[in-house]
Short mmCIF file of C-alpha atoms and ligand atoms in Angstrom, two decimals:
data_model
loop_
_atom_site.label_atom_id
_atom_site.label_comp_id
_atom_site.label_asym_id
_atom_site.label_seq_id
_atom_site.Cartn_x
_atom_site.Cartn_y
_atom_site.Cartn_z
CA MET A 876 115.71 102.40 99.37
CA PRO A 877 116.60 100.84 102.73
CA ALA A 878 117.38 97.21 101.95
CA ILE A 879 115.54 94.59 103.95
CA PRO A 880 118.50 93.33 105.96
CA GLY A 881 119.44 89.80 104.93
CA LEU A 882 117.29 89.72 101.80
CA ASP A 883 118.64 90.12 98.30
CA GLY A 884 118.79 93.69 97.02
CA TYR A 885 115.41 94.24 95.45
CA ARG A 886 115.24 96.87 92.75
CA SER A 887 112.10 98.42 91.30
CA ARG A 888 111.94 97.58 87.61
CA TRP A 889 111.01 101.15 86.68
CA ARG A 890 114.21 102.44 88.28
CA SER A 891 117.24 103.55 86.26
CA ALA A 892 120.61 105.14 87.02
CA ASP A 893 118.91 108.54 86.55
CA HIS A 894 116.52 107.74 89.38
CA ASP A 895 119.47 106.74 91.58
CA ALA A 896 121.19 110.07 90.92
CA LEU A 897 117.96 111.93 91.66
CA ALA A 898 117.53 109.94 94.88
CA GLU A 899 120.96 111.01 96.03
CA THR A 900 120.25 114.69 95.39
CA VAL A 901 116.93 114.46 97.25
CA ALA A 902 118.48 112.60 100.19
CA THR A 903 121.26 115.19 100.49
CA PHE A 904 118.75 118.06 100.37
CA PHE A 905 116.65 116.60 103.17
CA SER A 906 119.53 115.52 105.40
CA ARG A 907 121.39 118.83 105.10
CA GLU A 908 118.63 121.41 104.90
CA VAL A 909 115.37 120.02 106.21
CA THR A 910 115.53 117.31 108.88
CA PRO A 911 117.99 119.18 111.15
CA ARG A 912 115.20 121.80 111.56
CA GLU A 913 112.44 119.31 112.25
CA GLN A 914 111.81 120.43 115.85
CA GLU A 915 111.60 124.09 114.82
CA PHE A 916 109.01 123.25 112.16
CA ALA A 917 106.97 121.06 114.50
CA ALA A 918 106.91 123.83 117.11
CA GLN A 919 105.69 126.48 114.65
CA GLY A 920 103.31 124.09 112.84
CA HIS A 921 104.71 124.66 109.37
CA THR A 922 107.89 124.41 107.35
CA ASP A 923 110.04 127.28 106.09
CA ARG A 924 108.71 128.39 102.70
CA GLU A 925 112.28 129.18 101.64
CA LEU A 926 112.80 125.41 101.50
CA TYR A 927 110.37 125.20 98.59
CA ARG A 928 112.62 127.67 96.76
CA ARG A 929 115.68 125.62 97.67
CA ALA A 930 113.98 122.44 96.42
CA GLY A 931 112.96 124.28 93.26
CA ALA A 932 116.49 125.56 92.68
CA LEU A 933 117.75 121.96 92.90
CA GLY A 934 115.19 120.93 90.28
CA LEU A 935 113.17 118.80 92.71
CA LEU A 936 109.75 120.40 92.16
CA GLY A 937 107.58 119.65 89.14
CA LEU A 938 109.73 116.68 88.13
CA SER A 939 106.94 115.42 85.87
CA VAL A 940 105.89 118.84 84.56
CA PRO A 941 106.87 119.51 80.93
CA GLU A 942 110.04 121.53 80.54
CA GLU A 943 108.24 124.32 78.65
CA TYR A 944 106.40 125.14 81.89
CA GLY A 945 109.54 125.07 84.00
CA GLY A 946 109.38 121.43 85.08
CA GLY A 947 111.80 118.54 84.87
CA GLY A 948 110.15 116.87 81.88
CA GLY A 949 110.13 113.51 83.65
CA ASP A 950 107.26 111.29 84.70
CA PHE A 951 105.60 109.84 87.78
CA SER A 952 108.60 107.58 88.48
CA HIS A 953 110.67 110.68 89.24
CA GLU A 954 107.99 112.00 91.60
CA THR A 955 107.98 108.56 93.25
CA VAL A 956 111.70 108.86 93.99
CA LEU A 957 111.10 112.29 95.55
CA PHE A 958 108.32 111.06 97.86
CA GLU A 959 110.26 107.93 98.83
CA GLN A 960 113.39 109.85 99.74
CA GLN A 961 111.42 112.41 101.71
CA THR A 962 109.86 109.58 103.72
CA TYR A 963 113.21 107.81 104.25
CA SER A 964 114.63 111.13 105.52
CA GLY A 965 111.90 111.32 108.15
CA ASP A 966 110.60 114.69 106.97
CA ALA A 967 106.90 115.41 106.77
CA SER A 968 107.07 119.21 106.89
CA LEU A 969 107.17 120.00 103.18
CA GLY A 970 103.79 119.23 101.64
CA LEU A 971 105.32 117.81 98.48
CA ALA A 972 102.76 115.06 98.03
CA VAL A 973 100.13 117.77 97.52
CA HIS A 974 102.33 120.40 95.86
CA SER A 975 104.06 118.11 93.37
CA GLY A 976 101.96 114.97 93.50
CA ILE A 977 98.58 116.60 93.02
CA VAL A 978 98.45 120.34 92.24
CA THR A 979 100.93 120.39 89.36
CA GLY A 980 99.27 117.23 88.01
CA TYR A 981 95.84 118.89 87.75
CA LEU A 982 97.27 122.04 86.19
CA THR A 983 99.33 120.07 83.68
CA ALA A 984 96.43 117.81 82.74
CA TYR A 985 93.56 120.32 82.56
CA GLY A 986 94.89 123.88 82.82
CA THR A 987 94.42 126.26 79.92
CA ASP A 988 97.70 127.41 78.41
CA GLU A 989 97.24 130.71 80.27
CA GLN A 990 96.73 128.91 83.60
CA LYS A 991 99.75 126.71 83.01
CA ARG A 992 101.95 129.70 82.18
CA ALA A 993 100.64 131.66 85.15
CA TYR A 994 101.28 129.02 87.81
CA LEU A 995 103.40 126.05 86.75
CA PRO A 996 106.76 127.89 86.48
CA GLY A 997 106.29 129.33 90.00
CA LEU A 998 105.24 125.97 91.44
CA CYS A 999 108.31 124.35 89.84
CA SER A 1000 110.74 127.02 91.08
CA GLY A 1001 109.23 126.97 94.55
CA GLU A 1002 108.23 130.64 94.38
CA LEU A 1003 104.65 129.41 94.76
CA VAL A 1004 103.26 126.77 97.10
CA GLY A 1005 100.27 124.70 95.99
CA ALA A 1006 97.26 123.26 97.83
CA ILE A 1007 93.96 121.63 96.97
CA ALA A 1008 90.70 122.10 98.91
CA MET A 1009 87.86 119.64 98.57
CA THR A 1010 86.90 118.80 102.17
CA GLU A 1011 84.38 120.98 104.01
CA PRO A 1012 83.48 121.15 107.70
CA SER A 1013 80.18 119.43 106.87
CA GLY A 1014 81.88 116.49 105.13
CA GLY A 1015 84.67 115.19 102.96
CA SER A 1016 83.65 111.72 101.79
CA ASP A 1017 80.45 112.84 100.11
CA LEU A 1018 81.98 115.33 97.71
CA GLN A 1019 78.83 115.73 95.67
CA SER A 1020 77.15 117.37 98.66
CA MET A 1021 79.73 120.12 99.00
CA ARG A 1022 78.28 123.49 99.94
CA THR A 1023 80.89 125.99 98.81
CA TRP A 1024 79.19 127.90 96.04
CA ALA A 1025 80.63 130.01 93.23
CA ARG A 1026 77.77 132.19 91.99
CA ALA A 1027 78.14 133.71 88.52
CA ASP A 1028 78.08 137.51 88.56
CA GLY A 1029 78.75 138.91 85.09
CA ASP A 1030 82.13 137.53 84.04
CA ASP A 1031 83.08 136.85 87.64
CA LEU A 1032 82.42 134.15 90.21
CA VAL A 1033 81.57 135.09 93.78
CA VAL A 1034 82.55 132.33 96.20
CA ASN A 1035 81.04 131.65 99.62
CA GLY A 1036 81.86 128.71 101.84
CA ALA A 1037 84.53 127.06 103.95
CA LYS A 1038 87.07 124.29 103.57
CA THR A 1039 88.92 122.41 106.28
CA PHE A 1040 91.89 120.10 106.89
CA ILE A 1041 93.73 121.70 103.97
CA THR A 1042 97.36 120.60 103.68
CA ASN A 1043 99.69 123.56 102.99
CA GLY A 1044 96.72 125.77 103.90
CA GLN A 1045 98.78 128.46 105.62
CA LEU A 1046 101.56 128.68 103.05
CA ALA A 1047 99.56 128.13 99.86
CA ASP A 1048 99.76 130.73 97.07
CA VAL A 1049 97.89 128.67 94.50
CA LEU A 1050 94.77 126.81 95.55
CA LEU A 1051 92.70 124.39 93.53
CA LEU A 1052 89.30 124.99 95.08
CA ALA A 1053 86.39 122.58 94.57
CA VAL A 1054 83.08 124.46 94.42
CA LYS A 1055 79.55 124.08 93.22
CA THR A 1056 78.99 126.26 90.17
CA ASP A 1057 75.49 124.80 89.77
CA ARG A 1058 73.79 124.00 93.07
CA ASP A 1059 70.95 122.13 91.39
CA GLN A 1060 73.32 119.49 90.03
CA GLY A 1061 75.31 116.81 91.85
CA ALA A 1062 78.58 115.79 90.25
CA SER A 1063 78.06 117.83 87.11
CA GLY A 1064 77.57 121.00 89.17
CA ILE A 1065 81.13 120.82 90.55
CA SER A 1066 84.04 122.86 89.22
CA LEU A 1067 87.64 123.37 90.28
CA ILE A 1068 88.82 126.94 90.33
CA VAL A 1069 92.41 128.10 90.41
CA CYS A 1070 92.75 130.70 93.15
CA ASP A 1071 95.70 133.03 93.40
CA LEU A 1072 96.06 133.57 97.13
CA ARG A 1073 99.15 135.76 97.06
CA ASP A 1074 98.55 138.79 99.29
CA ASP A 1075 95.38 137.14 100.70
CA PRO A 1076 92.75 138.65 98.33
CA PRO A 1077 89.58 140.31 99.71
CA GLY A 1078 86.92 137.82 100.76
CA PHE A 1079 89.48 135.09 101.43
CA ARG A 1080 90.68 134.26 104.94
CA ARG A 1081 92.95 131.59 106.38
CA GLY A 1082 91.72 130.16 109.66
CA ARG A 1083 93.79 128.65 112.42
CA THR A 1084 96.48 126.06 111.92
CA LEU A 1085 94.86 122.86 113.13
CA HIS A 1086 96.55 120.85 115.89
CA LYS A 1087 97.04 117.24 114.88
CA ILE A 1088 98.23 114.11 116.66
CA GLY A 1089 100.95 113.68 114.02
CA LEU A 1090 102.39 115.48 111.00
CA GLN A 1091 103.12 118.32 113.39
CA ALA A 1092 105.49 120.14 111.07
CA ASN A 1093 103.06 120.41 108.17
CA ASP A 1094 100.43 123.15 108.07
CA THR A 1095 96.85 121.94 107.93
CA ALA A 1096 94.32 124.76 107.95
CA GLU A 1097 90.78 125.98 107.56
CA LEU A 1098 90.05 128.35 104.68
CA PHE A 1099 87.10 130.74 104.44
CA PHE A 1100 85.47 132.44 101.47
CA ASP A 1101 83.07 135.32 102.05
CA ASP A 1102 82.07 136.99 98.78
CA TYR A 1103 85.49 136.13 97.39
CA ARG A 1104 85.41 137.44 93.80
CA ILE A 1105 87.41 135.74 91.05
CA PRO A 1106 87.22 135.95 87.24
CA GLY A 1107 85.22 133.17 85.58
CA SER A 1108 88.35 132.39 83.54
CA ALA A 1109 89.85 130.92 86.74
CA ILE A 1110 87.83 127.73 86.29
CA LEU A 1111 90.37 124.95 85.70
CA GLY A 1112 90.37 124.24 81.98
CA GLY A 1113 87.97 127.14 81.37
CA LEU A 1114 84.67 125.22 81.39
CA PRO A 1115 82.36 124.78 84.42
CA GLY A 1116 80.96 121.43 85.54
CA LEU A 1117 84.06 119.32 84.85
CA GLY A 1118 85.49 119.33 88.37
CA PHE A 1119 84.13 115.98 89.48
CA VAL A 1120 85.39 114.20 86.37
CA GLN A 1121 88.78 115.89 86.76
CA MET A 1122 88.95 114.74 90.39
CA MET A 1123 87.98 111.17 89.51
CA GLN A 1124 90.68 111.08 86.85
CA GLN A 1125 93.38 112.48 89.13
CA LEU A 1126 92.45 110.57 92.28
CA PRO A 1127 94.26 107.36 91.24
CA GLN A 1128 97.51 109.32 91.20
CA GLU A 1129 96.70 110.99 94.52
CA ARG A 1130 96.09 107.57 96.05
CA LEU A 1131 99.25 106.18 94.53
CA VAL A 1132 101.23 109.04 96.06
CA ILE A 1133 99.84 108.03 99.46
CA ALA A 1134 100.70 104.39 98.77
CA VAL A 1135 104.29 105.34 97.89
CA GLY A 1136 104.58 107.07 101.27
CA ALA A 1137 103.10 104.02 102.98
CA VAL A 1138 105.62 101.56 101.53
CA ALA A 1139 108.59 103.87 102.08
CA ALA A 1140 107.54 104.37 105.71
CA MET A 1141 107.25 100.60 106.24
CA GLU A 1142 110.71 100.08 104.74
CA ARG A 1143 112.18 102.70 107.04
CA ALA A 1144 110.43 101.32 110.12
CA LEU A 1145 111.71 97.81 109.47
CA GLU A 1146 115.27 98.98 108.94
CA LEU A 1147 115.25 101.06 112.14
CA THR A 1148 113.74 98.22 114.14
CA VAL A 1149 116.09 95.48 112.98
CA ALA A 1150 119.02 97.72 113.93
CA TYR A 1151 117.52 98.62 117.32
CA THR A 1152 116.62 95.09 118.36
CA LYS A 1153 120.08 93.82 117.48
CA GLU A 1154 121.60 96.47 119.72
CA ARG A 1155 119.21 96.47 122.68
CA THR A 1156 119.70 93.71 125.21
CA ALA A 1157 117.29 92.12 127.67
CA PHE A 1158 117.91 89.02 129.80
CA GLY A 1159 121.53 89.02 128.69
CA LYS A 1160 120.95 88.82 124.95
CA PRO A 1161 119.80 91.08 122.12
CA VAL A 1162 116.04 91.63 121.96
CA TYR A 1163 116.44 90.38 118.39
CA ALA A 1164 117.33 86.92 119.72
CA GLN A 1165 113.84 86.44 121.22
CA GLN A 1166 111.65 84.29 119.05
CA ASN A 1167 108.76 86.77 119.34
CA THR A 1168 110.96 89.56 117.97
CA ARG A 1169 112.17 87.40 115.11
CA PHE A 1170 108.67 86.26 114.16
CA THR A 1171 107.36 89.83 114.34
CA LEU A 1172 110.18 91.10 112.15
CA ALA A 1173 109.72 88.24 109.69
CA GLU A 1174 106.00 89.03 109.39
CA CYS A 1175 106.77 92.72 108.94
CA ALA A 1176 109.39 91.92 106.28
CA ALA A 1177 106.79 89.91 104.37
CA LEU A 1178 104.35 92.85 104.45
CA VAL A 1179 107.08 95.24 103.39
CA ARG A 1180 108.34 93.15 100.47
CA THR A 1181 104.91 92.16 99.13
CA GLY A 1182 103.76 95.75 99.59
CA ARG A 1183 106.73 97.02 97.60
CA ILE A 1184 106.12 94.59 94.75
CA PHE A 1185 102.42 95.53 94.56
CA LEU A 1186 103.31 99.23 94.71
CA ASP A 1187 105.85 98.88 91.92
CA ASP A 1188 103.26 97.14 89.78
CA CYS A 1189 100.87 100.07 90.39
CA VAL A 1190 103.60 102.61 89.57
CA GLN A 1191 104.34 100.78 86.32
CA ARG A 1192 100.64 100.62 85.45
CA HIS A 1193 100.36 104.35 86.10
CA LEU A 1194 103.40 105.05 83.91
CA ASP A 1195 101.70 103.00 81.18
CA GLY A 1196 98.44 104.95 81.63
CA GLU A 1197 96.68 101.83 82.91
CA LEU A 1198 96.14 102.38 86.64
CA ASP A 1199 92.41 102.03 87.18
CA LEU A 1200 90.39 103.49 90.05
CA PRO A 1201 89.72 100.18 91.90
CA THR A 1202 93.38 99.14 91.80
CA ALA A 1203 94.48 102.56 93.05
CA ALA A 1204 91.87 102.31 95.82
CA MET A 1205 93.19 98.84 96.73
CA ALA A 1206 96.75 100.16 96.90
CA LYS A 1207 95.68 103.08 99.09
CA PHE A 1208 93.78 101.15 101.71
CA HIS A 1209 95.82 97.97 101.74
CA LEU A 1210 99.23 99.61 101.88
CA THR A 1211 98.26 102.26 104.45
CA GLU A 1212 96.76 99.54 106.66
CA SER A 1213 99.97 97.53 106.27
CA GLN A 1214 101.91 100.68 107.13
CA CYS A 1215 99.99 101.17 110.38
CA THR A 1216 100.34 97.48 111.28
CA VAL A 1217 104.07 97.34 110.59
CA ILE A 1218 104.85 100.58 112.41
CA ASP A 1219 102.73 99.59 115.43
CA ARG A 1220 104.48 96.25 115.70
CA CYS A 1221 107.92 97.82 115.22
CA LEU A 1222 107.16 100.44 117.87
CA GLN A 1223 106.35 97.67 120.34
CA LEU A 1224 109.82 96.24 119.84
CA PHE A 1225 111.33 99.56 120.94
CA GLY A 1226 109.62 99.23 124.33
CA GLY A 1227 109.19 102.53 126.20
CA TYR A 1228 111.58 104.34 123.87
CA GLY A 1229 109.13 103.65 121.08
CA TYR A 1230 106.65 105.95 122.79
CA MET A 1231 109.11 108.84 123.12
CA THR A 1232 108.85 111.42 120.37
CA GLU A 1233 112.63 111.77 120.17
CA TYR A 1234 112.61 108.33 118.56
CA PRO A 1235 111.63 108.39 114.88
CA ILE A 1236 109.42 105.33 115.27
CA ALA A 1237 107.13 107.28 117.64
CA ARG A 1238 106.65 110.11 115.16
CA MET A 1239 106.16 107.62 112.34
CA TYR A 1240 103.37 105.99 114.37
CA ALA A 1241 101.53 109.29 114.84
CA ASP A 1242 102.11 110.41 111.25
CA ALA A 1243 100.92 107.11 109.76
CA ARG A 1244 97.43 107.38 111.21
CA ALA A 1245 96.32 110.11 108.85
CA GLN A 1246 97.17 107.95 105.86
CA LYS A 1247 94.01 105.88 106.44
CA ILE A 1248 91.90 109.07 106.41
CA TYR A 1249 93.02 111.53 103.77
CA GLY A 1250 92.89 111.05 100.00
CA GLY A 1251 89.51 109.36 100.56
CA THR A 1252 89.06 107.29 103.71
CA ASN A 1253 89.92 103.60 103.60
CA GLU A 1254 86.21 102.79 103.97
CA ILE A 1255 85.47 104.75 100.80
CA MET A 1256 88.38 102.95 99.10
CA LYS A 1257 86.85 99.59 100.00
CA GLU A 1258 83.52 100.77 98.60
CA LEU A 1259 85.21 101.72 95.33
CA LEU A 1260 86.96 98.39 95.07
CA ALA A 1261 83.94 96.34 96.10
CA ARG A 1262 81.78 98.04 93.46
CA ALA A 1263 84.17 96.77 90.79
CA LEU A 1264 84.20 93.16 91.99
C1 FAD B 1633 96.20 115.43 107.94
C2 FAD B 1633 95.08 115.62 106.96
C3 FAD B 1633 95.32 116.31 105.78
C4 FAD B 1633 94.29 116.52 104.86
N1 FAD B 1633 94.53 117.26 103.73
C5 FAD B 1633 93.50 117.56 102.90
C6 FAD B 1633 93.70 118.42 101.78
O1 FAD B 1633 94.82 118.88 101.49
N2 FAD B 1633 92.62 118.73 101.01
C7 FAD B 1633 91.37 118.24 101.27
O2 FAD B 1633 90.45 118.57 100.54
N3 FAD B 1633 91.15 117.43 102.34
C8 FAD B 1633 92.18 117.08 103.15
N4 FAD B 1633 91.96 116.26 104.23
C9 FAD B 1633 90.61 115.81 104.52
C10 FAD B 1633 90.35 114.35 104.22
O3 FAD B 1633 90.44 114.09 102.84
C11 FAD B 1633 88.96 114.01 104.82
O4 FAD B 1633 89.11 114.07 106.22
C12 FAD B 1633 88.44 112.68 104.38
O5 FAD B 1633 88.14 112.67 103.01
C13 FAD B 1633 87.16 112.28 105.17
O6 FAD B 1633 86.24 113.30 105.22
P1 FAD B 1633 85.61 113.72 106.64
O7 FAD B 1633 86.74 114.01 107.55
O8 FAD B 1633 84.63 114.79 106.41
O9 FAD B 1633 84.89 112.42 107.18
P2 FAD B 1633 83.39 111.97 106.87
O10 FAD B 1633 83.15 112.04 105.42
O11 FAD B 1633 82.48 112.72 107.77
O12 FAD B 1633 83.43 110.44 107.33
C14 FAD B 1633 83.36 110.06 108.71
C15 FAD B 1633 83.49 108.54 108.78
O13 FAD B 1633 82.40 107.95 108.05
C16 FAD B 1633 82.90 107.04 107.09
N5 FAD B 1633 82.05 107.04 105.90
C17 FAD B 1633 81.57 108.11 105.23
N6 FAD B 1633 80.86 107.70 104.16
C18 FAD B 1633 80.91 106.35 104.15
C19 FAD B 1633 80.39 105.33 103.30
N7 FAD B 1633 79.68 105.64 102.20
N8 FAD B 1633 80.64 104.04 103.60
C20 FAD B 1633 81.35 103.72 104.71
N9 FAD B 1633 81.88 104.63 105.54
C21 FAD B 1633 81.67 105.92 105.26
C22 FAD B 1633 84.29 107.56 106.76
O14 FAD B 1633 85.08 106.54 106.20
C23 FAD B 1633 84.76 108.01 108.12
O15 FAD B 1633 85.25 106.90 108.83
C24 FAD B 1633 93.00 116.01 105.14
C25 FAD B 1633 92.77 115.28 106.31
C26 FAD B 1633 93.79 115.09 107.22
C27 FAD B 1633 93.52 114.31 108.47
#
C-alpha cells in the first residue's frame, strides 16, 4: 500500500506475509503486462482477454474459490489484495471486481455442484470471463420492477428482455442474469440464471460498447435476449424465486469491493499529489510550501487514513461473517464520496496538468465518478442505512 508520506507505516490487521507476497505478484503482473498497454485498451474499449488467462495462470483469479473448483482456497482478504494492487497500478481494464469479486462469489455460494464444476474452474483459469446483469434500460435501482422475463416452456426457460451498462459485457462467457421467472410476484418472482455465452447462443445478442466519461479501457455493454432458450437447470442453485435473496446476501460483498477500490484510489492519489507538489514550483518555491496546499493535503490525508481504518474494520467483519447490509452501504457511499472529494482536491493541486489525460490523476478523476453510481447508487445506499437507524 502506498504509505502516507510522513505518517507511521500503517498495516491492516488482517494482512500477513502471505498477503504481502501475493501483493508483489499482482503488482508485477500489472506493471509488466497490463498497464504498458493501457492506451491500446482505452482506444479499443476493452482489455485483451488473454490477460485473464495470464492472471489465471499466475493464480490470481478465484483467490477465494475452494481449491476443489480450481481456486486459490483463500478468503476475501486475498481478493482485497488483488483489487488494491490493481488500483495502485492504475489499471481499470480488467473487470476483476465483477469477475472475481462478484461472479465467482455467487457461484461458490449458491451454485449446484454441476454449475460449480461447469464454470468455476474456467473462471479461475481465466479461460472464461464472468459478468452479472441486473440493470435494465428502464431502471436499475428498482430491481423488483425488472422486465426481463424467463417464461417456462417444458423443461426450458425462454428469455426476453434487455440489460444495460453491463461490465465485461463484450468479453463475458458466463453471465449471471437477473430475470423474472414469475411476473406476478415482486422480489420472490426474481431468479438468477447462469448463461453460457460462449459462441453467442441463438436469441442472445451483444449490443454496442457504451462510451463512458471514464473507465475507458473496460467494456460496458448492452445485452439483448430475444427468445433466448436455456434449460431450467440453469437457474442458480436450481430453484426459481431465490434471486432477490441471493442478491441481497451478496450485495454487501459487492459494495465492499467498491469500497476497497475507493480507499486504494485515495491512497494512490495522495501519494502522487504529495510527490508532485514537492517537485512543482510556483513563485520560487514548491507548490507544497503554500499553506493552501499543505492544508488540502492534510485534510486529504485525514480522509485517507480514517477511510482505510473503517474499510479494514469492514473487511474484518466480512471475514468474520458479520458485515451487515447497512454497514456495507455506509462503506460504499461514504468511501466513494471521500474518493471523489480527495481526487478532485488532488487534481486541483496539479493545475492544468491535472486535466490532461496523460496524467494519472486526470484518469482517476473520470474513473472515480462511476463509483457513486454502480453497485447501487449512493442515494439507495443512504436509504438502506437510514432504514436501519
Ligand atoms: C460504469 C458502470 C458499470 C456498471 N456495471 C454494471 C454491471 O456490471 N451490472 C449491472 O447490472 N449494472 C451495472 N451498472 C448499472 C448500475 O448499477 C446502475 O446504473 C445503478 O444501479 C442505477 O440504476 P439506473 O442507472 O437505472 O438509475 P435509476 O435507477 O434510474 O436512478 C436515477 C437516479 O434516481 C435516484 N433514485 C432512484 N431511486 C431512488 C430512491 N428510492 N431514493 C432516492 N433516489 C433514488 C438514483 O440514485 C439516481 O440518482 C453499471 C453502471 C455503470 C455506470
